[in-house]
Short mmCIF file of C-alpha atoms and ligand atoms in Angstrom, two decimals:
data_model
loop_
_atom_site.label_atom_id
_atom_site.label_comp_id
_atom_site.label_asym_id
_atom_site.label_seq_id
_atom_site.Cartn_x
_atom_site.Cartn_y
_atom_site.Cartn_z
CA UNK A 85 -5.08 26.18 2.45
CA UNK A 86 -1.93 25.61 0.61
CA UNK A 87 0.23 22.86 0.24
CA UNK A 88 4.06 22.71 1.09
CA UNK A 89 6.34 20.53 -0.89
CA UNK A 90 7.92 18.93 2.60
CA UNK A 91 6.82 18.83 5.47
CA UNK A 92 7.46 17.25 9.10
CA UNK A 93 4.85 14.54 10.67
CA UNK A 94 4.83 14.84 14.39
CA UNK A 95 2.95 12.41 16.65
CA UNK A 96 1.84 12.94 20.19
CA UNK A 97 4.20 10.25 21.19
CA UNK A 98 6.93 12.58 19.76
CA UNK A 99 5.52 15.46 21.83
CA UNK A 100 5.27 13.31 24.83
CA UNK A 101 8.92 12.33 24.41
CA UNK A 102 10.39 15.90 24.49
CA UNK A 103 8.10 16.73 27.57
CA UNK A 104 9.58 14.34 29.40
CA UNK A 105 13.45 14.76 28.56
CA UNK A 106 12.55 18.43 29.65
CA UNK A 107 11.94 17.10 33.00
CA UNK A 108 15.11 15.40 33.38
CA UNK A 109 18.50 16.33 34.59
CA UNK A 110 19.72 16.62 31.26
CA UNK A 111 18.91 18.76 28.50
CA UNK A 112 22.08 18.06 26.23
CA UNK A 113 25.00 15.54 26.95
CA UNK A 114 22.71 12.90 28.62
CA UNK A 115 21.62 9.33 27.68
CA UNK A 116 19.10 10.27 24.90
CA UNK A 117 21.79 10.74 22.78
CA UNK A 118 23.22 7.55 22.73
CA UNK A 119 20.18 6.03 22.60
CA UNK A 120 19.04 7.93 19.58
CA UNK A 121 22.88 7.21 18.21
CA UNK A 122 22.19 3.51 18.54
CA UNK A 123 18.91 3.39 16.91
CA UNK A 124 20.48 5.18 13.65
CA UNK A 125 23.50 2.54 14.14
CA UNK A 126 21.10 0.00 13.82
CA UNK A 127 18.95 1.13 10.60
CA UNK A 128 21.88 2.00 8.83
CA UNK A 129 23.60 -0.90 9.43
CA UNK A 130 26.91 0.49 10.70
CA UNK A 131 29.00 -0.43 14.26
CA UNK A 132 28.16 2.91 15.29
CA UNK A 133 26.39 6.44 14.83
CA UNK A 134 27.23 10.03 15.94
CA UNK A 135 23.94 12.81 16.18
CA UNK A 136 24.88 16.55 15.10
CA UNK A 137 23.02 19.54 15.40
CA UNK A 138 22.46 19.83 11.51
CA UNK A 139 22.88 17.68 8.30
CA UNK A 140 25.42 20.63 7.59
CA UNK A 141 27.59 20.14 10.52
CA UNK A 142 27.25 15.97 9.64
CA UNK A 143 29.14 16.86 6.77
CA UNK A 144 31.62 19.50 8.02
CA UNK A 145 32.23 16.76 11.23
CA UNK A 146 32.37 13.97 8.22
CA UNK A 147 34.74 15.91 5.95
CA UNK A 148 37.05 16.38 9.11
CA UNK A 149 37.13 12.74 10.47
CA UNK A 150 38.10 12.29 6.82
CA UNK A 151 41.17 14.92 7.43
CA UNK A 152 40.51 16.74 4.71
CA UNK A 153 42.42 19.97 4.92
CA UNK A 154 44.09 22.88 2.55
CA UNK A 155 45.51 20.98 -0.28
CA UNK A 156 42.89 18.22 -0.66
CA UNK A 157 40.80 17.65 -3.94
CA UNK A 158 36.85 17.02 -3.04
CA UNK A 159 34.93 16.04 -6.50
CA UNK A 160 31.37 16.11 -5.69
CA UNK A 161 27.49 16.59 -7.59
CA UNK A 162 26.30 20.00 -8.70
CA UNK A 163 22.93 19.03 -8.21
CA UNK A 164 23.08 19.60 -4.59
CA UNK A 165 22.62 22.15 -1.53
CA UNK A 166 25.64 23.94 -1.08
CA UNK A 167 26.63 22.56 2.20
CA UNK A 168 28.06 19.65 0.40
CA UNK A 169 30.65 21.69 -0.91
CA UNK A 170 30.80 24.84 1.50
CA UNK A 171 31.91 22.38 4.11
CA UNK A 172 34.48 20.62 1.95
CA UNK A 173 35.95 24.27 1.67
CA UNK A 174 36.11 25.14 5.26
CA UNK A 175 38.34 22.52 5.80
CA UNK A 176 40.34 24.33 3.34
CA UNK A 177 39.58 21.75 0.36
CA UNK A 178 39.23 23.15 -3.66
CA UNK A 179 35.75 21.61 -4.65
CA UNK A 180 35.22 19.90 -8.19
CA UNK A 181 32.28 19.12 -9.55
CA UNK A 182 31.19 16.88 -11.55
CA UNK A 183 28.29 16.35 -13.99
CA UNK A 184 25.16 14.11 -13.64
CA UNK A 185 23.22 11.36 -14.90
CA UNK A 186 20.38 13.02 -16.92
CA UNK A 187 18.08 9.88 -15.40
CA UNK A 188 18.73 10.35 -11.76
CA UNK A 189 20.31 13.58 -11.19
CA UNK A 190 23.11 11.57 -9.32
CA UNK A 191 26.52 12.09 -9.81
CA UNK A 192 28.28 10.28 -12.77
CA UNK A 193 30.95 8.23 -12.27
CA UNK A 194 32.65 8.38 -15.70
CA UNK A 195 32.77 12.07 -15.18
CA UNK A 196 34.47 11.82 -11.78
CA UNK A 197 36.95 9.29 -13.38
CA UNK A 198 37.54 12.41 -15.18
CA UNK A 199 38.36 14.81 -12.69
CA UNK A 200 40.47 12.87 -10.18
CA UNK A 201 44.05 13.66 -9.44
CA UNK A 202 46.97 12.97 -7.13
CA UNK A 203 45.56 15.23 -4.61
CA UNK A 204 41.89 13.45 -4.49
CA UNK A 205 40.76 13.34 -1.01
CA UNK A 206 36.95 12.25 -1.03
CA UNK A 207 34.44 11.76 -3.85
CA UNK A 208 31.29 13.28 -2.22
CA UNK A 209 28.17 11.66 -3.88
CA UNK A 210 24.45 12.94 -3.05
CA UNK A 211 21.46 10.66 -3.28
CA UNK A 212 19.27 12.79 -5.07
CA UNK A 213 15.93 12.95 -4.35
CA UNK A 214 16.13 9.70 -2.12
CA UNK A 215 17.59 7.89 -4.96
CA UNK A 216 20.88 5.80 -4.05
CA UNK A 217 23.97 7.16 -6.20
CA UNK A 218 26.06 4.30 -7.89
CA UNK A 219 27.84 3.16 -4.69
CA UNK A 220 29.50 0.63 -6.33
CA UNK A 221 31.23 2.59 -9.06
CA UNK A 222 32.00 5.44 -6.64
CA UNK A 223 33.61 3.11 -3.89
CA UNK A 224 35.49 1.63 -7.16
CA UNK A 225 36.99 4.93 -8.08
CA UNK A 226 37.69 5.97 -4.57
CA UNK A 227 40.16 2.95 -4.06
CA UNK A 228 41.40 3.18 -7.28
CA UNK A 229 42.43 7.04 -6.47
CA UNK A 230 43.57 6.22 -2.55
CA UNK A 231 40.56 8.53 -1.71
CA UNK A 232 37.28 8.36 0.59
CA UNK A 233 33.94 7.99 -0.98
CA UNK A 234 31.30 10.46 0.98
CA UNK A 235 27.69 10.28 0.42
CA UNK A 236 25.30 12.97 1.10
CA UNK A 237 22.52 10.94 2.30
CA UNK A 238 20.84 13.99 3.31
CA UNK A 239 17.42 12.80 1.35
CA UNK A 240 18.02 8.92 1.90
CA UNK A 241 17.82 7.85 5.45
CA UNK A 242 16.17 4.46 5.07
CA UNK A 243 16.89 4.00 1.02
CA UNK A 244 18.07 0.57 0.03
CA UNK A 245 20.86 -0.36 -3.01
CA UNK A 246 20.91 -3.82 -4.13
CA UNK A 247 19.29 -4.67 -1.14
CA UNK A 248 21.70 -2.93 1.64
CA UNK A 249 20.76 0.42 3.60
CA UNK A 250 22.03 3.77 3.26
CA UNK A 251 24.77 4.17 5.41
CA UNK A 252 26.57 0.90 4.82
CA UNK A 253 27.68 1.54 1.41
CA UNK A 254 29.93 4.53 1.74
CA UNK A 255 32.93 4.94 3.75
CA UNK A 256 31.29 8.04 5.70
CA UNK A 257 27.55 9.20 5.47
CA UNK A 258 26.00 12.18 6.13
CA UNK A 259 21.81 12.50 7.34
CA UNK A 260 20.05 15.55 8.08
CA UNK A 261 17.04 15.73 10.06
CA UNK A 262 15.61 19.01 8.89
CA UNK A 263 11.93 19.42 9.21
CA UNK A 264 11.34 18.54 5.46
CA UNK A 265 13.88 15.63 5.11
CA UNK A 266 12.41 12.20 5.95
CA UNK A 267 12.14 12.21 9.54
CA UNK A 268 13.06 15.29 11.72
CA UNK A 269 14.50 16.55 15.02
CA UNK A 270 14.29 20.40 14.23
CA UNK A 271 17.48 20.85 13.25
CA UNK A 272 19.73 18.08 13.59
CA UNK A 273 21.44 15.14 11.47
CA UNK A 274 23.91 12.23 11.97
CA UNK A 275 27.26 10.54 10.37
CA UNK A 276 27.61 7.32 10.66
CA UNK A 277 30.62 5.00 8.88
CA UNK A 278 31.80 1.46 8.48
CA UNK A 279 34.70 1.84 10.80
CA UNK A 280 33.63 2.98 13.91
CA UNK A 281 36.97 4.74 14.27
CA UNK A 282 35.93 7.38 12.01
CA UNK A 283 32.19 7.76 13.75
CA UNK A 284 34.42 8.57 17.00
CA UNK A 285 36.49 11.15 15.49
CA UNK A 286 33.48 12.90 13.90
CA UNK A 287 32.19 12.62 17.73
CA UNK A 288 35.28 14.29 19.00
CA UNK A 289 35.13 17.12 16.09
CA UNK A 290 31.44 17.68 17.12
CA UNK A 291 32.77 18.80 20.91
CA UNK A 292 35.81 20.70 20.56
CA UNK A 293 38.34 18.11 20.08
CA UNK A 294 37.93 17.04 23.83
CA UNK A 295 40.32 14.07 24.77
CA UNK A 296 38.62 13.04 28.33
CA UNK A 297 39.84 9.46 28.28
CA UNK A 298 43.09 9.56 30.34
CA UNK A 299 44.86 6.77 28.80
CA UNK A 300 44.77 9.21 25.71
CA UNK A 301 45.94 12.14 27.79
CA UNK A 302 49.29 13.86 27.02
CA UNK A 303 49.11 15.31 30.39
CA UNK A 304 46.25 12.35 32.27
CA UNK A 305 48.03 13.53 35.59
CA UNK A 306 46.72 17.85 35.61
CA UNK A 307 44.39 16.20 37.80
CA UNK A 308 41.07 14.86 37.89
CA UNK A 309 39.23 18.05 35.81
CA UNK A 310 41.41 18.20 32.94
CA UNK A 311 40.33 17.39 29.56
CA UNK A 312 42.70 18.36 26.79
CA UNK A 313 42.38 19.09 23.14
CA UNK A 314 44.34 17.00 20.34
CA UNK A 315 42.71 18.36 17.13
CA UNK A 316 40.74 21.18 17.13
CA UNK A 317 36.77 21.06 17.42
CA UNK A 318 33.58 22.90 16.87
CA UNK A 319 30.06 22.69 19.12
CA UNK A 320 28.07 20.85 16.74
CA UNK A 321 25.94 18.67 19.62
CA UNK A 322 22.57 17.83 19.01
CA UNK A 323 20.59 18.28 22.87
CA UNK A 324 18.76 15.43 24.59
CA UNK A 325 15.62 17.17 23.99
CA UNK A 326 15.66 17.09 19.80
CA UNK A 327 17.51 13.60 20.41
CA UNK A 328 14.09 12.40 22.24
CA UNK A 329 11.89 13.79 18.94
CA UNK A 330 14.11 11.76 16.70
CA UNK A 331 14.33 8.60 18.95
CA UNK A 332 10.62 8.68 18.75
CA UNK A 333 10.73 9.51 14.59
CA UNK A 334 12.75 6.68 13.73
CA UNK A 335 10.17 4.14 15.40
CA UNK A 336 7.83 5.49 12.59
CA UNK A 337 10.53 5.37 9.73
CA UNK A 338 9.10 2.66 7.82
CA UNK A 339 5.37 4.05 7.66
CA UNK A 340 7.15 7.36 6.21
CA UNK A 341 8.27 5.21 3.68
CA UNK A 342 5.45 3.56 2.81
CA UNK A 343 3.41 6.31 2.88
CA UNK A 344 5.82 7.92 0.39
CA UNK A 345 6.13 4.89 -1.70
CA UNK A 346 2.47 5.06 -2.33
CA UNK A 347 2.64 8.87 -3.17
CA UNK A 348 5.16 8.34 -5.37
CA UNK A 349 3.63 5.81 -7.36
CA UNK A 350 0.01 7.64 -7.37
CA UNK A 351 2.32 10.57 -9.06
CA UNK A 352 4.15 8.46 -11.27
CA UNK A 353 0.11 6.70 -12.51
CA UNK A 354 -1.55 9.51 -13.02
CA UNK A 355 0.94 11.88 -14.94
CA UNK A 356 2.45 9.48 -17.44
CA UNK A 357 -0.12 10.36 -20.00
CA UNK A 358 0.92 14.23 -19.33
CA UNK A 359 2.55 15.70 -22.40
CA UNK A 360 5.76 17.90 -22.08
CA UNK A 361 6.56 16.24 -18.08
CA UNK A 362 9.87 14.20 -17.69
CA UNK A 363 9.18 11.86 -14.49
CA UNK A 364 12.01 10.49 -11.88
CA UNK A 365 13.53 7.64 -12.66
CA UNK A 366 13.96 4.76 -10.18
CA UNK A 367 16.67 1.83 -11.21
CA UNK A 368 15.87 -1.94 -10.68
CA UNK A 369 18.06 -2.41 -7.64
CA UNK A 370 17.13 0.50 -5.73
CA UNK A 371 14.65 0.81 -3.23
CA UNK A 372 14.74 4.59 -2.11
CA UNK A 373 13.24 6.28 0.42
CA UNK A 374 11.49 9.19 -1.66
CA UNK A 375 12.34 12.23 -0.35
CA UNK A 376 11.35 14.20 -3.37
CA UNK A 377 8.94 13.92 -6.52
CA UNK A 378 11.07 15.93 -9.30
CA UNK A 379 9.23 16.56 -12.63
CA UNK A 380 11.11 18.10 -15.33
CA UNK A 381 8.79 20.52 -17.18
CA UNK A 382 9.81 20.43 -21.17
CA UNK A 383 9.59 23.00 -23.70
CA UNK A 384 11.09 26.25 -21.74
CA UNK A 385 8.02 26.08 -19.26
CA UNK A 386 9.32 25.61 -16.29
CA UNK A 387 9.10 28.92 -14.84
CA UNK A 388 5.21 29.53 -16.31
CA UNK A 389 4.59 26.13 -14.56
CA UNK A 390 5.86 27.05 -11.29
CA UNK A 391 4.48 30.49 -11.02
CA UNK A 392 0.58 29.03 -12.10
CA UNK A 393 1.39 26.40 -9.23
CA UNK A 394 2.48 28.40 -6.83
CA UNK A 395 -0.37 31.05 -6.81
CA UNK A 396 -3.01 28.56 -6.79
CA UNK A 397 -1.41 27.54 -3.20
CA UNK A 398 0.75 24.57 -4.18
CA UNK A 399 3.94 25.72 -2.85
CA UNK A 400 6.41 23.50 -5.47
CA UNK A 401 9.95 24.21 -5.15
CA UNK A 402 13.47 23.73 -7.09
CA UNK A 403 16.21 21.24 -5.75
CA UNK A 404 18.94 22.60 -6.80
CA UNK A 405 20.46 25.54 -8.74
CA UNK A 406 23.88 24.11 -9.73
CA UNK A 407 25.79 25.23 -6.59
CA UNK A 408 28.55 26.41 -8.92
CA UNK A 409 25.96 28.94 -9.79
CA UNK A 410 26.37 30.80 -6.36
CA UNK A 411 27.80 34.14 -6.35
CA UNK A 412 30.37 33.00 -4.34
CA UNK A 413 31.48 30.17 -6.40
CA UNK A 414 31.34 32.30 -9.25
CA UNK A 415 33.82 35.17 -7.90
CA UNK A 416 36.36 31.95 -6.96
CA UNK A 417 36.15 31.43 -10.84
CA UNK A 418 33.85 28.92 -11.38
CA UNK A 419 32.00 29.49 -14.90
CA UNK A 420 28.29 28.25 -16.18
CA UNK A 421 28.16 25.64 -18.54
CA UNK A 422 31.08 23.40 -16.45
CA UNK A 423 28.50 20.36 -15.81
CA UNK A 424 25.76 20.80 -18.78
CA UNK A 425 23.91 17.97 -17.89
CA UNK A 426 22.96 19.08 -14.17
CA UNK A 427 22.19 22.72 -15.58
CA UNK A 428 19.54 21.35 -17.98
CA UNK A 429 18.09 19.36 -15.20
CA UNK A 430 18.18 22.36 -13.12
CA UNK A 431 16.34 24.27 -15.49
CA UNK A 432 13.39 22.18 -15.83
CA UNK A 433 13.19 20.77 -12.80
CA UNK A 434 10.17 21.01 -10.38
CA UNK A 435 10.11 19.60 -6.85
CA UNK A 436 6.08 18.17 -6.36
CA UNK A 437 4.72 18.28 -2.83
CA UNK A 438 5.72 14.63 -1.35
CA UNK A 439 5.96 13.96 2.38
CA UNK A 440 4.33 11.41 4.79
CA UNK A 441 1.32 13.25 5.87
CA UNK A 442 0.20 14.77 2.14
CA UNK A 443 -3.53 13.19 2.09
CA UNK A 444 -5.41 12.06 -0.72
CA UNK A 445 -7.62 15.06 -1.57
CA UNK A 446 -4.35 17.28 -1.30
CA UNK A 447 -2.51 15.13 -3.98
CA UNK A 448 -5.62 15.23 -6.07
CA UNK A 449 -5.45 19.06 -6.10
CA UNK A 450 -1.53 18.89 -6.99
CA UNK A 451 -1.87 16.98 -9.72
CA UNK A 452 -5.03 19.04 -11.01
CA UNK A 453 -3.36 22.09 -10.39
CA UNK A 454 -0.27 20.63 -12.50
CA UNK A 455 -2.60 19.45 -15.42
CA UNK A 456 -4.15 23.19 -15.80
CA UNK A 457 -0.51 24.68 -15.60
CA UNK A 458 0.36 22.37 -18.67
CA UNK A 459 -3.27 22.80 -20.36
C1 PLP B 534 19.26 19.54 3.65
C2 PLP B 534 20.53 19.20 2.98
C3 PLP B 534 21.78 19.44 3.55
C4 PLP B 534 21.95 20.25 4.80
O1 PLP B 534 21.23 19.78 5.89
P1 PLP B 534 20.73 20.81 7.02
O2 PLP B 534 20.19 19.89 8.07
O3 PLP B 534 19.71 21.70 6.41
O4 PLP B 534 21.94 21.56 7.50
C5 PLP B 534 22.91 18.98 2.89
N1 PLP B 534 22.82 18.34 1.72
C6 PLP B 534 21.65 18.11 1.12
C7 PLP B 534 21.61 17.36 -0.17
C8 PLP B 534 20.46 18.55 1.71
O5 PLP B 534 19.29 18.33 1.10
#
């Protein structure tokens, strides 16, 4: 049997919970929504919460409410999945990036202070790994430059920084509830913000733009159908019936911690004595949610490491190629060696199987298997 490096834990209850949206009225639009909405709200500490049909479309709904459009600047981390930028750029944005800390793989403020200009729209920061980027410095810089500061909390959901939740400490945040993140709905993922203004425009981006309050209407007398569109929209709704699988996830968000807490620090015991392993890095005021367990592998092994892993059925992965490194990127110009610091950490990095259901005996054969690959 092999083992996967993420991985969803579902309950009965969560079973039992789409079951019996399915027998309801309403499939999509209906009150599970809101509930689940209110229930992010609340963890994250925010006035209010907006679910999406992917941690993708949280950003691409996020980097609208922002109004990013053709023009803007958006300086964000290599060290990412390319949605963080691909969606920056589909509002018509030019994407910067900039390097990395070589600790935490999270973005670097002195090297954003490098690359903002006039036409800065939103520093984009992504909590690697589950670890919280510097919000401080990076809400610093984004006043400083009359721009927003984004975070990609993508791996975070539940993560604390000096004590206060993901979600609170950036002016718009982005989750994604992809079957290995830390809790699930399918596909799915969220934006939440400190001024609920900005959570209701990323609701009205997620349905087409629809004005259906009258008092907002240009035209509130067309008659008792009409709904009219301001700005335009996409279809980015999450349904009722992956709403009711994360309404029931979120109940169990603190035992996903915990339970990834304690794989975490079983990893980080039992493979400090191995030679040639670099192991994450976790600074004294954070308290993350671990989404990953990335080892760098030393002395050009990486791939030898990987390979040995993989065919003894421990199915490691890599988080992330620098995104710059995409074809695409790469016929709009971009060049390797931009951000040096994220392309070494790229090229030794190994993600380790870490999710909430990984048992004992299966860690015990991951970090066996990883001891033989570096024998
Ligand atoms: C998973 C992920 C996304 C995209 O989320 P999806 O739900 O897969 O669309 C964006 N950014 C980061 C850092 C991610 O890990």
């Amino acid at each position: 049997m092999s083992i996967p490096y993420g991985r969803q834990s579902i309950s009965q209850e969560d079973i039992d919970a789409v079951v019996a949206v399915m027998k309801t009225d309403w499939l999509t639009m209906g009150p599970v929504v809101s509930e689940f909405e209110a229930a992010i709200a609340d963890l994250a500490h925010t006035p209010d919460a907006t679910v999406v049909s992917s941690g993708t479309s949280a950003l691409h709904c996020a980097y609208a409410a922002l109004g990013v459009k053709p023009g803007d600047e958006v300086i964000t981390s290599p060290l990412t999945f390319v949605a963080t930028a691909s969606t920056a750029m589909a509002q018509g944005a030019k994407v910067l990036f900039a390097d990395v800390a070589e600790d935490t793989g999270n973005i670097d403020p002195t090297s954003v202070e490098s690359l903002i200009t006039e036409r800065t729209k939103v520093i984009s920061g992504v909590d690697y790994a589950g670890h919280p980027v510097d919000a401080d410095e990076l809400s610093a810089l984004a006043a400083s430059a009359e721009a927003y500061f984004l975070e990609d909390a993508a791996h975070s959901i539940a993560s604390l920084y000096k004590g206060k939740p993901v979600g609170s400490l950036a002016d718009i945040t982005a989750f994604s509830f992809f079957p290995t993140k830390n809790m699930t709905t399918a596909e799915g993922g969220a934006v939440v913000a400190k001024d609920a203004a900005l959570v209701e425009r990323a609701r009205r981006f997620r349905s087409h733009g629809l004005v259906r309050n009258k008092d907002e209407q240009r035209y509130p007398d067309e008659g008792p159908w009409h709904q009219e569109v301001h700005e335009i929209g996409l279809n980015y709704r999450l349904p009722d019936v992956l709403s009711a699988i994360g309404l029931s996830q979120i109940k169990r968000i603190m035992e996903f911690k915990a339970r990834r807490t304690a794989v975490f620090e079983r990893y980080h015991a039992e493979l400090a004595d191995v030679q040639g392993l670099i192991l994450p890095t976790k600074r004294d005021y954070v308290d993350p949610m671990w989404h990953l367990y990335p080892i760098r592998v030393q002395d050009g092994r990486r791939r030898e490491v990987f390979e040995f892993m993989r065919d003894q059925g421990v199915l490691v992965q890599v988080n992330y190629i620098p995104a710059y490194w995409h074809p695409a990127f790469e016929d709009l110009g971009y060049k390797r060696g931009m951000c040096p610091v994220a392309e070494e950490y790229y090229s030794q990095e190994i993600s380790l199987p870490m999710y909430a259901d990984l048992s004992d005996d299966q860690q015990s054969v991951v970090i066996d298997v990883l001891r033989k690959a570096l024998a």
